């Protein structure tokens, strides 16, 4: 049964405070955390979500009062069947892209990056198309650095990708014909603002090369935003499916879901599968349920609205409140509970000079001693090589 905890509850409610502190302890101690996020984590960045009263769907009606389109229709693959709806889509996406370009990561994005830096993040999965996770420093699945070319096809580097973009990235475009993936430049954006799809430069080059050889020209595709619409397959869906299976096989010890209403079918399936694995892994982690540590195996849902009844056996805790406030509380608790995780101790560089290190935990002292020994050995070797008497 899901337990709801009000993040804004009065301080007098000691049981709520204690449970929230226990969840913070879980974050601090778990080593394979899966994060799933939605539009709610980007609202504080000035990017409106899809369903609220001031969200994107409401803005569509304000900006295009003469066009009869439901909010969901604006992000449905069927819109490409009609020229008017396609133009509205391109114009609206261009405005959204400009607002995203000026946005900076929120505390929640920074928190996810912090988990990764401290080797606690197994993987981040997001519905968001804003790319703010990458701005915060997480390598995302649509980044060119995350892909390797094999026989002309892109393949995700599973070991390097830290953030999976389930619905694509608005900062990129792809060709409807040759599927080339490109950055959304200012030139392309200006054409989208006019409701026009730019011609694909790759198709154009190939066609011009054929014309130069007196061969017949090739068909030229058009560019579209590289986001995944409703009822549309993800171009890298197979790779993402393999990564998800790989992550589940690694037995994650905690699942945190933030800023999503859990309405999209594909995301619901992903969250349910991870939740079951987290619970199962915790009960079998030590071979005996009685020995399972209380901080293992939690499924936490952070959102202003409660999850539906279908989640009552899967979500352990619903933290009702602002996601940024929650991650700030977790960080504060974490610093208090495990201060050694936040220590910054000096290390030696190759020249024997001290420099700060953000390495954490009990390995710091061992590393520091080893570095001192190596530096000492180098000094002894240098003195011996110079012919000086080491006893002097």
PDB file of N, CA and C in Angstrom, residues 130-197:
ATOM      1  N   UNK A 130      13.727  18.296 -23.452  1.00  0.00           N
ATOM      2  CA  UNK A 130      14.456  19.569 -23.337  1.00  0.00           C
ATOM      3  C   UNK A 130      15.971  19.421 -23.268  1.00  0.00           C
ATOM      4  N   UNK A 131      16.471  18.212 -22.992  1.00  0.00           N
ATOM      5  CA  UNK A 131      17.918  18.002 -22.961  1.00  0.00           C
ATOM      6  C   UNK A 131      18.625  18.645 -21.776  1.00  0.00           C
ATOM      7  N   UNK A 132      17.886  19.008 -20.714  1.00  0.00           N
ATOM      8  CA  UNK A 132      18.505  19.670 -19.576  1.00  0.00           C
ATOM      9  C   UNK A 132      19.389  18.720 -18.763  1.00  0.00           C
ATOM     10  N   UNK A 133      19.122  17.430 -18.861  1.00  0.00           N
ATOM     11  CA  UNK A 133      20.001  16.470 -18.191  1.00  0.00           C
ATOM     12  C   UNK A 133      21.410  16.543 -18.768  1.00  0.00           C
ATOM     13  N   UNK A 134      21.475  16.714 -20.086  1.00  0.00           N
ATOM     14  CA  UNK A 134      22.791  16.816 -20.721  1.00  0.00           C
ATOM     15  C   UNK A 134      23.464  18.140 -20.367  1.00  0.00           C
ATOM     16  N   UNK A 135      22.680  19.211 -20.249  1.00  0.00           N
ATOM     17  CA  UNK A 135      23.248  20.488 -19.809  1.00  0.00           C
ATOM     18  C   UNK A 135      23.826  20.367 -18.397  1.00  0.00           C
ATOM     19  N   UNK A 136      23.219  19.469 -17.597  1.00  0.00           N
ATOM     20  CA  UNK A 136      23.709  19.260 -16.231  1.00  0.00           C
ATOM     21  C   UNK A 136      24.929  18.351 -16.195  1.00  0.00           C
ATOM     22  N   UNK A 137      25.248  17.715 -17.330  1.00  0.00           N
ATOM     23  CA  UNK A 137      26.456  16.906 -17.391  1.00  0.00           C
ATOM     24  C   UNK A 137      26.267  15.429 -17.605  1.00  0.00           C
ATOM     25  N   UNK A 138      25.017  14.985 -17.822  1.00  0.00           N
ATOM     26  CA  UNK A 138      24.766  13.565 -18.072  1.00  0.00           C
ATOM     27  C   UNK A 138      24.778  13.289 -19.574  1.00  0.00           C
ATOM     28  N   UNK A 139      25.540  12.308 -19.999  1.00  0.00           N
ATOM     29  CA  UNK A 139      25.564  11.950 -21.417  1.00  0.00           C
ATOM     30  C   UNK A 139      24.237  11.296 -21.782  1.00  0.00           C
ATOM     31  N   UNK A 140      23.527  11.884 -22.750  1.00  0.00           N
ATOM     32  CA  UNK A 140      22.194  11.413 -23.114  1.00  0.00           C
ATOM     33  C   UNK A 140      22.212  10.568 -24.374  1.00  0.00           C
ATOM     34  N   UNK A 141      21.147   9.811 -24.548  1.00  0.00           N
ATOM     35  CA  UNK A 141      21.102   8.807 -25.610  1.00  0.00           C
ATOM     36  C   UNK A 141      21.101   9.392 -27.016  1.00  0.00           C
ATOM     37  N   UNK A 142      20.692  10.651 -27.186  1.00  0.00           N
ATOM     38  CA  UNK A 142      20.678  11.246 -28.520  1.00  0.00           C
ATOM     39  C   UNK A 142      21.921  12.080 -28.807  1.00  0.00           C
ATOM     40  N   UNK A 143      22.849  12.100 -27.865  1.00  0.00           N
ATOM     41  CA  UNK A 143      24.116  12.789 -28.106  1.00  0.00           C
ATOM     42  C   UNK A 143      24.960  11.978 -29.081  1.00  0.00           C
ATOM     43  N   UNK A 144      25.687  12.655 -29.953  1.00  0.00           N
ATOM     44  CA  UNK A 144      26.534  11.944 -30.913  1.00  0.00           C
ATOM     45  C   UNK A 144      27.643  11.176 -30.206  1.00  0.00           C
ATOM     46  N   UNK A 145      28.080  11.660 -29.037  1.00  0.00           N
ATOM     47  CA  UNK A 145      29.124  10.953 -28.281  1.00  0.00           C
ATOM     48  C   UNK A 145      28.621   9.635 -27.729  1.00  0.00           C
ATOM     49  N   UNK A 146      27.295   9.472 -27.663  1.00  0.00           N
ATOM     50  CA  UNK A 146      26.714   8.246 -27.099  1.00  0.00           C
ATOM     51  C   UNK A 146      26.511   7.164 -28.144  1.00  0.00           C
ATOM     52  N   UNK A 147      26.839   7.478 -29.401  1.00  0.00           N
ATOM     53  CA  UNK A 147      26.554   6.527 -30.474  1.00  0.00           C
ATOM     54  C   UNK A 147      27.837   6.049 -31.132  1.00  0.00           C
ATOM     55  N   UNK A 148      27.808   4.808 -31.571  1.00  0.00           N
ATOM     56  CA  UNK A 148      28.895   4.254 -32.365  1.00  0.00           C
ATOM     57  C   UNK A 148      28.305   3.793 -33.698  1.00  0.00           C
ATOM     58  N   UNK A 149      29.063   3.954 -34.770  1.00  0.00           N
ATOM     59  CA  UNK A 149      28.595   3.577 -36.092  1.00  0.00           C
ATOM     60  C   UNK A 149      28.999   2.135 -36.399  1.00  0.00           C
ATOM     61  N   UNK A 150      27.997   1.304 -36.687  1.00  0.00           N
ATOM     62  CA  UNK A 150      28.258  -0.094 -37.038  1.00  0.00           C
ATOM     63  C   UNK A 150      27.483  -0.433 -38.306  1.00  0.00           C
ATOM     64  N   UNK A 151      28.217  -0.676 -39.405  1.00  0.00           N
ATOM     65  CA  UNK A 151      27.609  -1.021 -40.690  1.00  0.00           C
ATOM     66  C   UNK A 151      26.587   0.024 -41.115  1.00  0.00           C
ATOM     67  N   UNK A 152      26.968   1.291 -40.934  1.00  0.00           N
ATOM     68  CA  UNK A 152      26.102   2.385 -41.371  1.00  0.00           C
ATOM     69  C   UNK A 152      24.981   2.729 -40.415  1.00  0.00           C
ATOM     70  N   UNK A 153      24.831   1.977 -39.307  1.00  0.00           N
ATOM     71  CA  UNK A 153      23.755   2.235 -38.355  1.00  0.00           C
ATOM     72  C   UNK A 153      24.332   2.699 -37.023  1.00  0.00           C
ATOM     73  N   UNK A 154      23.603   3.600 -36.360  1.00  0.00           N
ATOM     74  CA  UNK A 154      24.035   4.079 -35.050  1.00  0.00           C
ATOM     75  C   UNK A 154      23.630   3.081 -33.979  1.00  0.00           C
ATOM     76  N   UNK A 155      24.519   2.875 -33.034  1.00  0.00           N
ATOM     77  CA  UNK A 155      24.235   1.984 -31.919  1.00  0.00           C
ATOM     78  C   UNK A 155      24.640   2.690 -30.636  1.00  0.00           C
ATOM     79  N   UNK A 156      23.769   2.614 -29.614  1.00  0.00           N
ATOM     80  CA  UNK A 156      24.054   3.293 -28.365  1.00  0.00           C
ATOM     81  C   UNK A 156      25.162   2.583 -27.590  1.00  0.00           C
ATOM     82  N   UNK A 157      26.048   3.385 -27.000  1.00  0.00           N
ATOM     83  CA  UNK A 157      27.088   2.837 -26.129  1.00  0.00           C
ATOM     84  C   UNK A 157      26.493   2.697 -24.726  1.00  0.00           C
ATOM     85  N   UNK A 158      25.993   1.513 -24.436  1.00  0.00           N
ATOM     86  CA  UNK A 158      25.232   1.300 -23.203  1.00  0.00           C
ATOM     87  C   UNK A 158      26.024   1.650 -21.950  1.00  0.00           C
ATOM     88  N   UNK A 159      27.315   1.394 -21.947  1.00  0.00           N
ATOM     89  CA  UNK A 159      28.121   1.636 -20.751  1.00  0.00           C
ATOM     90  C   UNK A 159      28.375   3.117 -20.510  1.00  0.00           C
ATOM     91  N   UNK A 160      28.204   3.939 -21.539  1.00  0.00           N
ATOM     92  CA  UNK A 160      28.508   5.362 -21.411  1.00  0.00           C
ATOM     93  C   UNK A 160      27.266   6.240 -21.282  1.00  0.00           C
ATOM     94  N   UNK A 161      26.150   5.795 -21.826  1.00  0.00           N
ATOM     95  CA  UNK A 161      24.928   6.594 -21.770  1.00  0.00           C
ATOM     96  C   UNK A 161      24.393   6.605 -20.338  1.00  0.00           C
ATOM     97  N   UNK A 162      24.167   7.788 -19.790  1.00  0.00           N
ATOM     98  CA  UNK A 162      23.671   7.904 -18.423  1.00  0.00           C
ATOM     99  C   UNK A 162      22.208   8.314 -18.376  1.00  0.00           C
ATOM    100  N   UNK A 163      21.706   8.894 -19.469  1.00  0.00           N
ATOM    101  CA  UNK A 163      20.328   9.386 -19.496  1.00  0.00           C
ATOM    102  C   UNK A 163      19.658   8.960 -20.799  1.00  0.00           C
ATOM    103  N   UNK A 164      18.564   8.208 -20.676  1.00  0.00           N
ATOM    104  CA  UNK A 164      17.818   7.734 -21.842  1.00  0.00           C
ATOM    105  C   UNK A 164      16.656   8.683 -22.113  1.00  0.00           C
ATOM    106  N   UNK A 165      16.643   9.266 -23.317  1.00  0.00           N
ATOM    107  CA  UNK A 165      15.573  10.184 -23.710  1.00  0.00           C
ATOM    108  C   UNK A 165      14.470   9.392 -24.420  1.00  0.00           C
ATOM    109  N   UNK A 166      13.448   9.042 -23.676  1.00  0.00           N
ATOM    110  CA  UNK A 166      12.394   8.160 -24.174  1.00  0.00           C
ATOM    111  C   UNK A 166      11.569   8.803 -25.278  1.00  0.00           C
ATOM    112  N   UNK A 167      11.493  10.137 -25.289  1.00  0.00           N
ATOM    113  CA  UNK A 167      10.671  10.834 -26.281  1.00  0.00           C
ATOM    114  C   UNK A 167      11.485  11.730 -27.204  1.00  0.00           C
ATOM    115  N   UNK A 168      12.795  11.488 -27.299  1.00  0.00           N
ATOM    116  CA  UNK A 168      13.616  12.239 -28.224  1.00  0.00           C
ATOM    117  C   UNK A 168      14.136  13.537 -27.650  1.00  0.00           C
ATOM    118  N   UNK A 169      14.664  14.392 -28.543  1.00  0.00           N
ATOM    119  CA  UNK A 169      15.332  15.629 -28.124  1.00  0.00           C
ATOM    120  C   UNK A 169      14.963  16.750 -29.095  1.00  0.00           C
ATOM    121  N   UNK A 170      14.371  17.803 -28.562  1.00  0.00           N
ATOM    122  CA  UNK A 170      13.917  18.920 -29.401  1.00  0.00           C
ATOM    123  C   UNK A 170      15.094  19.699 -29.989  1.00  0.00           C
ATOM    124  N   UNK A 171      16.280  19.486 -29.465  1.00  0.00           N
ATOM    125  CA  UNK A 171      17.460  20.229 -29.946  1.00  0.00           C
ATOM    126  C   UNK A 171      18.039  19.624 -31.221  1.00  0.00           C
ATOM    127  N   UNK A 172      17.431  18.538 -31.696  1.00  0.00           N
ATOM    128  CA  UNK A 172      17.935  17.873 -32.893  1.00  0.00           C
ATOM    129  C   UNK A 172      16.804  17.712 -33.907  1.00  0.00           C
ATOM    130  N   UNK A 173      17.170  17.507 -35.156  1.00  0.00           N
ATOM    131  CA  UNK A 173      16.207  17.239 -36.226  1.00  0.00           C
ATOM    132  C   UNK A 173      16.638  15.965 -36.949  1.00  0.00           C
ATOM    133  N   UNK A 174      15.688  15.336 -37.627  1.00  0.00           N
ATOM    134  CA  UNK A 174      16.049  14.173 -38.434  1.00  0.00           C
ATOM    135  C   UNK A 174      15.263  14.205 -39.738  1.00  0.00           C
ATOM    136  N   UNK A 175      15.838  13.593 -40.763  1.00  0.00           N
ATOM    137  CA  UNK A 175      15.224  13.584 -42.089  1.00  0.00           C
ATOM    138  C   UNK A 175      14.134  12.523 -42.158  1.00  0.00           C
ATOM    139  N   UNK A 176      13.027  12.866 -42.781  1.00  0.00           N
ATOM    140  CA  UNK A 176      11.915  11.932 -42.928  1.00  0.00           C
ATOM    141  C   UNK A 176      12.206  10.852 -43.967  1.00  0.00           C
ATOM    142  N   UNK A 177      13.277  11.060 -44.753  1.00  0.00           N
ATOM    143  CA  UNK A 177      13.600  10.101 -45.812  1.00  0.00           C
ATOM    144  C   UNK A 177      14.857   9.293 -45.497  1.00  0.00           C
ATOM    145  N   UNK A 178      15.970   9.964 -45.265  1.00  0.00           N
ATOM    146  CA  UNK A 178      17.236   9.254 -45.050  1.00  0.00           C
ATOM    147  C   UNK A 178      17.556   9.046 -43.575  1.00  0.00           C
ATOM    148  N   UNK A 179      16.753   9.655 -42.667  1.00  0.00           N
ATOM    149  CA  UNK A 179      16.885   9.498 -41.212  1.00  0.00           C
ATOM    150  C   UNK A 179      18.166  10.091 -40.631  1.00  0.00           C
ATOM    151  N   UNK A 180      18.878  10.936 -41.387  1.00  0.00           N
ATOM    152  CA  UNK A 180      20.064  11.581 -40.837  1.00  0.00           C
ATOM    153  C   UNK A 180      19.662  12.418 -39.628  1.00  0.00           C
ATOM    154  N   UNK A 181      20.529  12.435 -38.614  1.00  0.00           N
ATOM    155  CA  UNK A 181      20.253  13.145 -37.365  1.00  0.00           C
ATOM    156  C   UNK A 181      21.195  14.343 -37.280  1.00  0.00           C
ATOM    157  N   UNK A 182      20.623  15.552 -37.112  1.00  0.00           N
ATOM    158  CA  UNK A 182      21.424  16.778 -37.125  1.00  0.00           C
ATOM    159  C   UNK A 182      21.013  17.701 -35.989  1.00  0.00           C
ATOM    160  N   UNK A 183      21.906  18.628 -35.638  1.00  0.00           N
ATOM    161  CA  UNK A 183      21.544  19.670 -34.690  1.00  0.00           C
ATOM    162  C   UNK A 183      20.512  20.604 -35.311  1.00  0.00           C
ATOM    163  N   UNK A 184      19.591  21.088 -34.488  1.00  0.00           N
ATOM    164  CA  UNK A 184      18.598  22.053 -34.972  1.00  0.00           C
ATOM    165  C   UNK A 184      19.242  23.437 -34.972  1.00  0.00           C
ATOM    166  N   UNK A 185      19.688  23.864 -36.119  1.00  0.00           N
ATOM    167  CA  UNK A 185      20.381  25.146 -36.238  1.00  0.00           C
ATOM    168  C   UNK A 185      19.384  26.305 -36.283  1.00  0.00           C
ATOM    169  N   UNK A 186      19.910  27.524 -36.208  1.00  0.00           N
ATOM    170  CA  UNK A 186      19.071  28.714 -36.293  1.00  0.00           C
ATOM    171  C   UNK A 186      18.378  28.785 -37.652  1.00  0.00           C
ATOM    172  N   UNK A 187      19.061  28.337 -38.688  1.00  0.00           N
ATOM    173  CA  UNK A 187      18.468  28.328 -40.032  1.00  0.00           C
ATOM    174  C   UNK A 187      17.237  27.425 -40.078  1.00  0.00           C
ATOM    175  N   UNK A 188      17.352  26.245 -39.529  1.00  0.00           N
ATOM    176  CA  UNK A 188      16.214  25.325 -39.508  1.00  0.00           C
ATOM    177  C   UNK A 188      15.089  25.877 -38.639  1.00  0.00           C
ATOM    178  N   UNK A 189      15.456  26.482 -37.513  1.00  0.00           N
ATOM    179  CA  UNK A 189      14.456  26.988 -36.575  1.00  0.00           C
ATOM    180  C   UNK A 189      13.640  28.120 -37.190  1.00  0.00           C
ATOM    181  N   UNK A 190      14.288  28.970 -37.946  1.00  0.00           N
ATOM    182  CA  UNK A 190      13.578  30.079 -38.604  1.00  0.00           C
ATOM    183  C   UNK A 190      12.541  29.564 -39.596  1.00  0.00           C
ATOM    184  N   UNK A 191      12.852  28.467 -40.276  1.00  0.00           N
ATOM    185  CA  UNK A 191      11.894  27.888 -41.216  1.00  0.00           C
ATOM    186  C   UNK A 191      10.736  27.227 -40.476  1.00  0.00           C
ATOM    187  N   UNK A 192      11.050  26.565 -39.357  1.00  0.00           N
ATOM    188  CA  UNK A 192       9.979  25.964 -38.544  1.00  0.00           C
ATOM    189  C   UNK A 192       9.015  27.031 -38.047  1.00  0.00           C
ATOM    190  N   UNK A 193       9.547  28.206 -37.681  1.00  0.00           N
ATOM    191  CA  UNK A 193       8.697  29.299 -37.187  1.00  0.00           C
ATOM    192  C   UNK A 193       7.660  29.713 -38.229  1.00  0.00           C
ATOM    193  N   UNK A 194       8.010  29.570 -39.483  1.00  0.00           N
ATOM    194  CA  UNK A 194       7.082  29.922 -40.565  1.00  0.00           C
ATOM    195  C   UNK A 194       6.158  28.761 -40.927  1.00  0.00           C
ATOM    196  N   UNK A 195       6.296  27.642 -40.197  1.00  0.00           N
ATOM    197  CA  UNK A 195       5.465  26.476 -40.477  1.00  0.00           C
ATOM    198  C   UNK A 195       5.963  25.653 -41.643  1.00  0.00           C
ATOM    199  N   UNK A 196       7.237  25.837 -42.011  1.00  0.00           N
ATOM    200  CA  UNK A 196       7.814  25.158 -43.178  1.00  0.00           C
ATOM    201  C   UNK A 196       8.868  24.159 -42.721  1.00  0.00           C
ATOM    202  N   UNK A 197       8.869  22.993 -43.347  1.00  0.00           N
ATOM    203  CA  UNK A 197       9.887  21.987 -43.058  1.00  0.00           C
ATOM    204  C   UNK A 197      11.094  22.206 -43.969  1.00  0.00           C
TER     205      UNK A 197
END
